[in-house]
């Protein structure tokens, strides 16, 4: 229903289901009717997905989400009579009572978009650099929620996720892609109960900022750090 960025479609399943992923193949009419970003809503869970092109269907992982209603909402399009060539909802239906997860549902992000947006670039989704935040002491480090994401991200850090940044070597969330190629969202505080510390894994590596649980428990051990990058990958920033 609807056109352009206001278009959406809703599927009512015959019973509750564990939905793990969806597939979406955007239609296109050349200069119009193509979807670049969309939101998928499963029950109370909402996440956003990207479509690099209209050549084939792309899978978007939503985790193990429970619901009987799945909604697809266009976010960024080239306008006009947008639609899908193919949509798939992947998971399993169940007629039994399903125990819902104890974690609270993720709030939907609020997008601040430019008036018009028609990407003219292509992205290589297979090459993902990682963030490194150098430090010398704990006070150099801080936790941040990623609220900006470029159209062609070079890092694998998801939007609205918590990461460790450095006041000495801050991470550019737009990754140099300013203007229409970098979108901004309002996120929930995913850094709650987390803190950033300066940590050196071994003598041959440099100290870097990492995310750690802030509660006074055994979760404070080095083994429970939430890793923000892998030294075997190329490094951005």
mmCIF file of C-alpha atoms in Angstrom:
data_model
loop_
_atom_site.group_PDB
_atom_site.id
_atom_site.type_symbol
_atom_site.label_atom_id
_atom_site.label_comp_id
_atom_site.label_asym_id
_atom_site.label_seq_id
_atom_site.Cartn_x
_atom_site.Cartn_y
_atom_site.Cartn_z
ATOM 1 C CA UNK A 1 0.000 0.000 0.000
ATOM 2 C CA UNK A 2 1.147 3.563 -0.671
ATOM 3 C CA UNK A 3 3.873 4.930 -2.953
ATOM 4 C CA UNK A 4 7.537 5.862 -2.568
ATOM 5 C CA UNK A 5 8.901 6.109 0.987
ATOM 6 C CA UNK A 6 5.413 5.577 2.486
ATOM 7 C CA UNK A 7 4.800 2.215 0.828
ATOM 8 C CA UNK A 8 4.325 -0.875 2.996
ATOM 9 C CA UNK A 9 2.913 -4.394 2.957
ATOM 10 C CA UNK A 10 1.776 -6.540 5.893
ATOM 11 C CA UNK A 11 1.523 -10.339 6.108
ATOM 12 C CA UNK A 12 -0.735 -12.018 8.691
ATOM 13 C CA UNK A 13 0.551 -15.551 9.372
ATOM 14 C CA UNK A 14 -1.913 -18.329 10.221
ATOM 15 C CA UNK A 15 -0.237 -18.789 13.635
ATOM 16 C CA UNK A 16 2.674 -17.470 15.666
ATOM 17 C CA UNK A 17 6.069 -18.249 14.163
ATOM 18 C CA UNK A 18 9.751 -18.084 14.939
ATOM 19 C CA UNK A 19 11.014 -15.809 12.157
ATOM 20 C CA UNK A 20 14.784 -15.890 11.634
ATOM 21 C CA UNK A 21 15.193 -13.947 8.362
ATOM 22 C CA UNK A 22 13.357 -12.367 5.448
ATOM 23 C CA UNK A 23 14.152 -12.066 1.761
ATOM 24 C CA UNK A 24 13.279 -9.080 -0.434
ATOM 25 C CA UNK A 25 13.743 -8.487 -4.178
ATOM 26 C CA UNK A 26 12.887 -4.916 -5.163
ATOM 27 C CA UNK A 27 11.210 -4.176 -8.448
ATOM 28 C CA UNK A 28 12.512 -1.255 -10.520
ATOM 29 C CA UNK A 29 11.515 0.824 -13.508
ATOM 30 C CA UNK A 30 14.964 2.231 -14.124
ATOM 31 C CA UNK A 31 14.840 5.716 -12.641
ATOM 32 C CA UNK A 32 11.920 4.999 -10.290
ATOM 33 C CA UNK A 33 10.039 2.345 -8.307
ATOM 34 C CA UNK A 34 13.170 0.912 -6.619
ATOM 35 C CA UNK A 35 13.571 0.360 -2.850
ATOM 36 C CA UNK A 36 17.031 0.928 -1.289
ATOM 37 C CA UNK A 37 16.244 0.617 2.428
ATOM 38 C CA UNK A 38 13.259 -0.894 4.227
ATOM 39 C CA UNK A 39 12.161 -1.788 7.740
ATOM 40 C CA UNK A 40 10.878 -5.205 8.728
ATOM 41 C CA UNK A 41 8.640 -5.588 11.772
ATOM 42 C CA UNK A 42 8.051 -8.985 13.429
ATOM 43 C CA UNK A 43 5.731 -8.686 16.414
ATOM 44 C CA UNK A 44 7.316 -6.002 18.635
ATOM 45 C CA UNK A 45 10.748 -6.247 16.964
ATOM 46 C CA UNK A 46 11.786 -3.743 14.265
ATOM 47 C CA UNK A 47 15.027 -3.588 12.275
ATOM 48 C CA UNK A 48 16.194 -1.985 9.034
ATOM 49 C CA UNK A 49 17.556 -3.742 5.942
ATOM 50 C CA UNK A 50 19.464 -2.574 2.853
ATOM 51 C CA UNK A 51 19.024 -3.580 -0.807
ATOM 52 C CA UNK A 52 22.215 -2.923 -2.850
ATOM 53 C CA UNK A 53 20.389 -3.340 -6.171
ATOM 54 C CA UNK A 54 17.269 -4.748 -7.823
ATOM 55 C CA UNK A 55 19.037 -7.638 -9.547
ATOM 56 C CA UNK A 56 18.074 -10.327 -7.039
ATOM 57 C CA UNK A 57 16.587 -11.072 -3.628
ATOM 58 C CA UNK A 58 18.679 -10.149 -0.552
ATOM 59 C CA UNK A 59 18.389 -11.842 2.841
ATOM 60 C CA UNK A 60 18.040 -9.763 6.024
ATOM 61 C CA UNK A 61 18.709 -11.557 9.334
ATOM 62 C CA UNK A 62 16.242 -10.676 12.109
ATOM 63 C CA UNK A 63 17.352 -13.286 14.671
ATOM 64 C CA UNK A 64 14.858 -15.581 16.394
ATOM 65 C CA UNK A 65 11.777 -13.356 16.595
ATOM 66 C CA UNK A 66 8.270 -14.479 17.557
ATOM 67 C CA UNK A 67 5.139 -13.057 15.951
ATOM 68 C CA UNK A 68 2.148 -13.726 13.724
ATOM 69 C CA UNK A 69 2.381 -10.444 11.805
ATOM 70 C CA UNK A 70 5.254 -9.361 9.531
ATOM 71 C CA UNK A 71 5.325 -5.848 8.052
ATOM 72 C CA UNK A 72 7.677 -4.472 5.372
ATOM 73 C CA UNK A 73 7.939 -0.641 5.316
ATOM 74 C CA UNK A 74 9.870 1.269 2.635
ATOM 75 C CA UNK A 75 12.339 3.825 4.045
ATOM 76 C CA UNK A 76 14.379 5.055 1.069
ATOM 77 C CA UNK A 77 13.218 4.654 -2.496
ATOM 78 C CA UNK A 78 13.560 6.287 -5.897
ATOM 79 C CA UNK A 79 9.875 7.197 -5.693
ATOM 80 C CA UNK A 80 6.898 6.155 -7.695
ATOM 81 C CA UNK A 81 4.998 2.874 -7.648
ATOM 82 C CA UNK A 82 7.518 0.845 -5.642
ATOM 83 C CA UNK A 83 7.047 -2.845 -4.983
ATOM 84 C CA UNK A 84 8.688 -6.243 -4.733
ATOM 85 C CA UNK A 85 9.373 -8.929 -7.309
ATOM 86 C CA UNK A 86 9.684 -11.488 -4.522
ATOM 87 C CA UNK A 87 9.301 -11.550 -0.710
ATOM 88 C CA UNK A 88 10.119 -14.470 1.588
ATOM 89 C CA UNK A 89 9.609 -14.959 5.337
ATOM 90 C CA UNK A 90 11.880 -17.673 6.732
ATOM 91 C CA UNK A 91 11.254 -19.558 9.969
ATOM 92 C CA UNK A 92 8.782 -22.092 11.349
ATOM 93 C CA UNK A 93 5.118 -21.865 12.280
ATOM 94 C CA UNK A 94 3.923 -23.306 15.590
ATOM 95 C CA UNK A 95 0.461 -24.100 16.969
ATOM 96 C CA UNK A 96 1.899 -24.533 20.467
ATOM 97 C CA UNK A 97 2.428 -21.842 23.116
ATOM 98 C CA UNK A 98 5.731 -20.117 22.441
ATOM 99 C CA UNK A 99 7.774 -18.736 25.337
ATOM 100 C CA UNK A 100 8.671 -15.171 24.477
ATOM 101 C CA UNK A 101 12.226 -13.937 25.102
ATOM 102 C CA UNK A 102 12.813 -12.046 28.340
ATOM 103 C CA UNK A 103 14.757 -9.253 26.623
ATOM 104 C CA UNK A 104 12.707 -6.105 25.894
ATOM 105 C CA UNK A 105 11.806 -5.391 22.255
ATOM 106 C CA UNK A 106 14.098 -3.123 20.268
ATOM 107 C CA UNK A 107 12.567 0.321 19.704
ATOM 108 C CA UNK A 108 12.229 1.357 16.051
ATOM 109 C CA UNK A 109 14.819 3.961 14.992
ATOM 110 C CA UNK A 110 13.593 7.389 13.909
ATOM 111 C CA UNK A 111 15.133 8.403 10.603
ATOM 112 C CA UNK A 112 16.157 11.921 9.651
ATOM 113 C CA UNK A 113 16.296 11.776 5.861
ATOM 114 C CA UNK A 114 17.044 14.287 3.087
ATOM 115 C CA UNK A 115 14.057 15.310 0.881
ATOM 116 C CA UNK A 116 15.204 13.131 -2.016
ATOM 117 C CA UNK A 117 17.729 10.334 -2.239
ATOM 118 C CA UNK A 118 18.776 8.335 -5.300
ATOM 119 C CA UNK A 119 22.074 6.462 -4.737
ATOM 120 C CA UNK A 120 24.443 6.408 -7.691
ATOM 121 C CA UNK A 121 27.094 4.153 -6.133
ATOM 122 C CA UNK A 122 27.484 0.418 -5.694
ATOM 123 C CA UNK A 123 28.803 -1.342 -2.600
ATOM 124 C CA UNK A 124 31.015 -4.357 -1.963
ATOM 125 C CA UNK A 125 29.331 -6.119 0.989
ATOM 126 C CA UNK A 126 32.097 -8.720 1.288
ATOM 127 C CA UNK A 127 34.868 -6.363 2.449
ATOM 128 C CA UNK A 128 34.320 -5.132 6.007
ATOM 129 C CA UNK A 129 37.053 -3.229 7.795
ATOM 130 C CA UNK A 130 36.992 -2.898 11.558
ATOM 131 C CA UNK A 131 37.314 -0.130 14.123
ATOM 132 C CA UNK A 132 40.452 0.348 16.163
ATOM 133 C CA UNK A 133 40.554 2.967 18.942
ATOM 134 C CA UNK A 134 44.048 3.455 20.332
ATOM 135 C CA UNK A 135 44.591 4.573 23.910
ATOM 136 C CA UNK A 136 47.130 4.845 26.720
ATOM 137 C CA UNK A 137 44.831 5.040 29.777
ATOM 138 C CA UNK A 138 41.173 4.236 30.551
ATOM 139 C CA UNK A 139 40.236 7.928 30.484
ATOM 140 C CA UNK A 140 41.027 7.974 26.738
ATOM 141 C CA UNK A 141 38.104 5.592 26.128
ATOM 142 C CA UNK A 142 34.331 6.079 26.076
ATOM 143 C CA UNK A 143 31.306 4.078 24.923
ATOM 144 C CA UNK A 144 29.182 5.475 22.086
ATOM 145 C CA UNK A 145 26.012 4.438 20.250
ATOM 146 C CA UNK A 146 26.457 4.484 16.472
ATOM 147 C CA UNK A 147 23.862 6.964 15.163
ATOM 148 C CA UNK A 148 25.265 7.526 11.638
ATOM 149 C CA UNK A 149 25.741 5.019 8.820
ATOM 150 C CA UNK A 150 27.015 5.700 5.268
ATOM 151 C CA UNK A 151 25.324 4.161 2.231
ATOM 152 C CA UNK A 152 28.464 2.092 1.594
ATOM 153 C CA UNK A 153 29.854 1.251 5.071
ATOM 154 C CA UNK A 154 33.428 -0.011 5.244
ATOM 155 C CA UNK A 155 33.058 -1.358 8.786
ATOM 156 C CA UNK A 156 30.931 -4.163 10.143
ATOM 157 C CA UNK A 157 29.660 -2.105 13.123
ATOM 158 C CA UNK A 158 25.814 -2.196 13.010
ATOM 159 C CA UNK A 159 23.658 0.913 13.318
ATOM 160 C CA UNK A 160 22.517 1.693 16.907
ATOM 161 C CA UNK A 161 25.092 -0.710 18.385
ATOM 162 C CA UNK A 162 27.425 0.183 21.263
ATOM 163 C CA UNK A 163 31.151 0.485 20.564
ATOM 164 C CA UNK A 164 34.326 1.726 22.268
ATOM 165 C CA UNK A 165 35.672 5.017 20.937
ATOM 166 C CA UNK A 166 38.816 6.953 21.798
ATOM 167 C CA UNK A 167 39.179 10.664 22.515
ATOM 168 C CA UNK A 168 42.687 10.392 21.033
ATOM 169 C CA UNK A 169 41.573 8.588 17.865
ATOM 170 C CA UNK A 170 37.776 9.095 17.376
ATOM 171 C CA UNK A 171 35.858 6.999 14.841
ATOM 172 C CA UNK A 172 34.176 8.871 11.955
ATOM 173 C CA UNK A 173 30.752 7.183 11.848
ATOM 174 C CA UNK A 174 30.051 8.576 8.342
ATOM 175 C CA UNK A 175 33.392 7.128 7.188
ATOM 176 C CA UNK A 176 34.030 10.171 4.983
ATOM 177 C CA UNK A 177 30.672 9.857 3.145
ATOM 178 C CA UNK A 178 28.936 13.077 4.130
ATOM 179 C CA UNK A 179 25.727 14.614 2.844
ATOM 180 C CA UNK A 180 23.075 12.389 1.276
ATOM 181 C CA UNK A 181 25.317 9.313 1.512
ATOM 182 C CA UNK A 182 25.276 9.246 5.333
ATOM 183 C CA UNK A 183 22.006 8.788 7.196
ATOM 184 C CA UNK A 184 21.322 9.734 10.816
ATOM 185 C CA UNK A 185 19.009 7.918 13.248
ATOM 186 C CA UNK A 186 17.871 8.327 16.828
ATOM 187 C CA UNK A 187 18.767 5.157 18.756
ATOM 188 C CA UNK A 188 17.968 3.701 22.147
ATOM 189 C CA UNK A 189 20.852 3.611 24.636
ATOM 190 C CA UNK A 190 22.496 0.293 23.759
ATOM 191 C CA UNK A 191 25.503 1.264 25.954
ATOM 192 C CA UNK A 192 23.539 0.941 29.208
ATOM 193 C CA UNK A 193 25.529 -0.996 31.855
ATOM 194 C CA UNK A 194 28.617 -0.933 29.630
ATOM 195 C CA UNK A 195 31.868 1.014 29.869
ATOM 196 C CA UNK A 196 35.051 1.412 27.809
ATOM 197 C CA UNK A 197 38.512 0.524 29.084
ATOM 198 C CA UNK A 198 42.023 0.643 27.649
ATOM 199 C CA UNK A 199 43.202 -2.933 27.152
ATOM 200 C CA UNK A 200 46.377 -4.497 25.720
ATOM 201 C CA UNK A 201 45.805 -8.178 24.810
ATOM 202 C CA UNK A 202 49.512 -9.026 24.643
ATOM 203 C CA UNK A 203 52.952 -7.421 24.430
ATOM 204 C CA UNK A 204 53.039 -7.542 20.628
ATOM 205 C CA UNK A 205 49.799 -5.545 20.169
ATOM 206 C CA UNK A 206 49.014 -1.916 20.905
ATOM 207 C CA UNK A 207 46.549 -0.888 23.658
ATOM 208 C CA UNK A 208 43.033 -0.301 22.358
ATOM 209 C CA UNK A 209 39.644 0.701 23.742
ATOM 210 C CA UNK A 210 37.204 -2.143 24.351
ATOM 211 C CA UNK A 211 33.671 -2.447 25.714
ATOM 212 C CA UNK A 212 33.247 -4.071 29.126
ATOM 213 C CA UNK A 213 30.317 -4.752 31.447
ATOM 214 C CA UNK A 214 30.194 -2.075 34.147
ATOM 215 C CA UNK A 215 28.562 -4.165 36.905
ATOM 216 C CA UNK A 216 30.672 -5.474 39.791
ATOM 217 C CA UNK A 217 30.555 -9.153 38.876
ATOM 218 C CA UNK A 218 32.636 -11.823 37.221
ATOM 219 C CA UNK A 219 31.523 -10.321 33.883
ATOM 220 C CA UNK A 220 34.278 -7.766 34.454
ATOM 221 C CA UNK A 221 36.901 -10.363 33.533
ATOM 222 C CA UNK A 222 38.988 -9.818 30.413
ATOM 223 C CA UNK A 223 37.455 -12.931 28.857
ATOM 224 C CA UNK A 224 34.018 -11.279 28.909
ATOM 225 C CA UNK A 225 35.026 -8.151 26.975
ATOM 226 C CA UNK A 226 32.728 -7.463 24.035
ATOM 227 C CA UNK A 227 35.180 -7.388 21.158
ATOM 228 C CA UNK A 228 34.906 -4.406 18.804
ATOM 229 C CA UNK A 229 37.315 -5.674 16.168
ATOM 230 C CA UNK A 230 39.453 -8.591 15.041
ATOM 231 C CA UNK A 231 43.152 -7.921 14.497
ATOM 232 C CA UNK A 232 43.160 -10.312 11.511
ATOM 233 C CA UNK A 233 40.915 -7.939 9.514
ATOM 234 C CA UNK A 234 41.914 -4.678 7.736
ATOM 235 C CA UNK A 235 41.668 -1.673 10.036
ATOM 236 C CA UNK A 236 39.641 1.499 9.392
ATOM 237 C CA UNK A 237 40.365 4.836 11.108
#
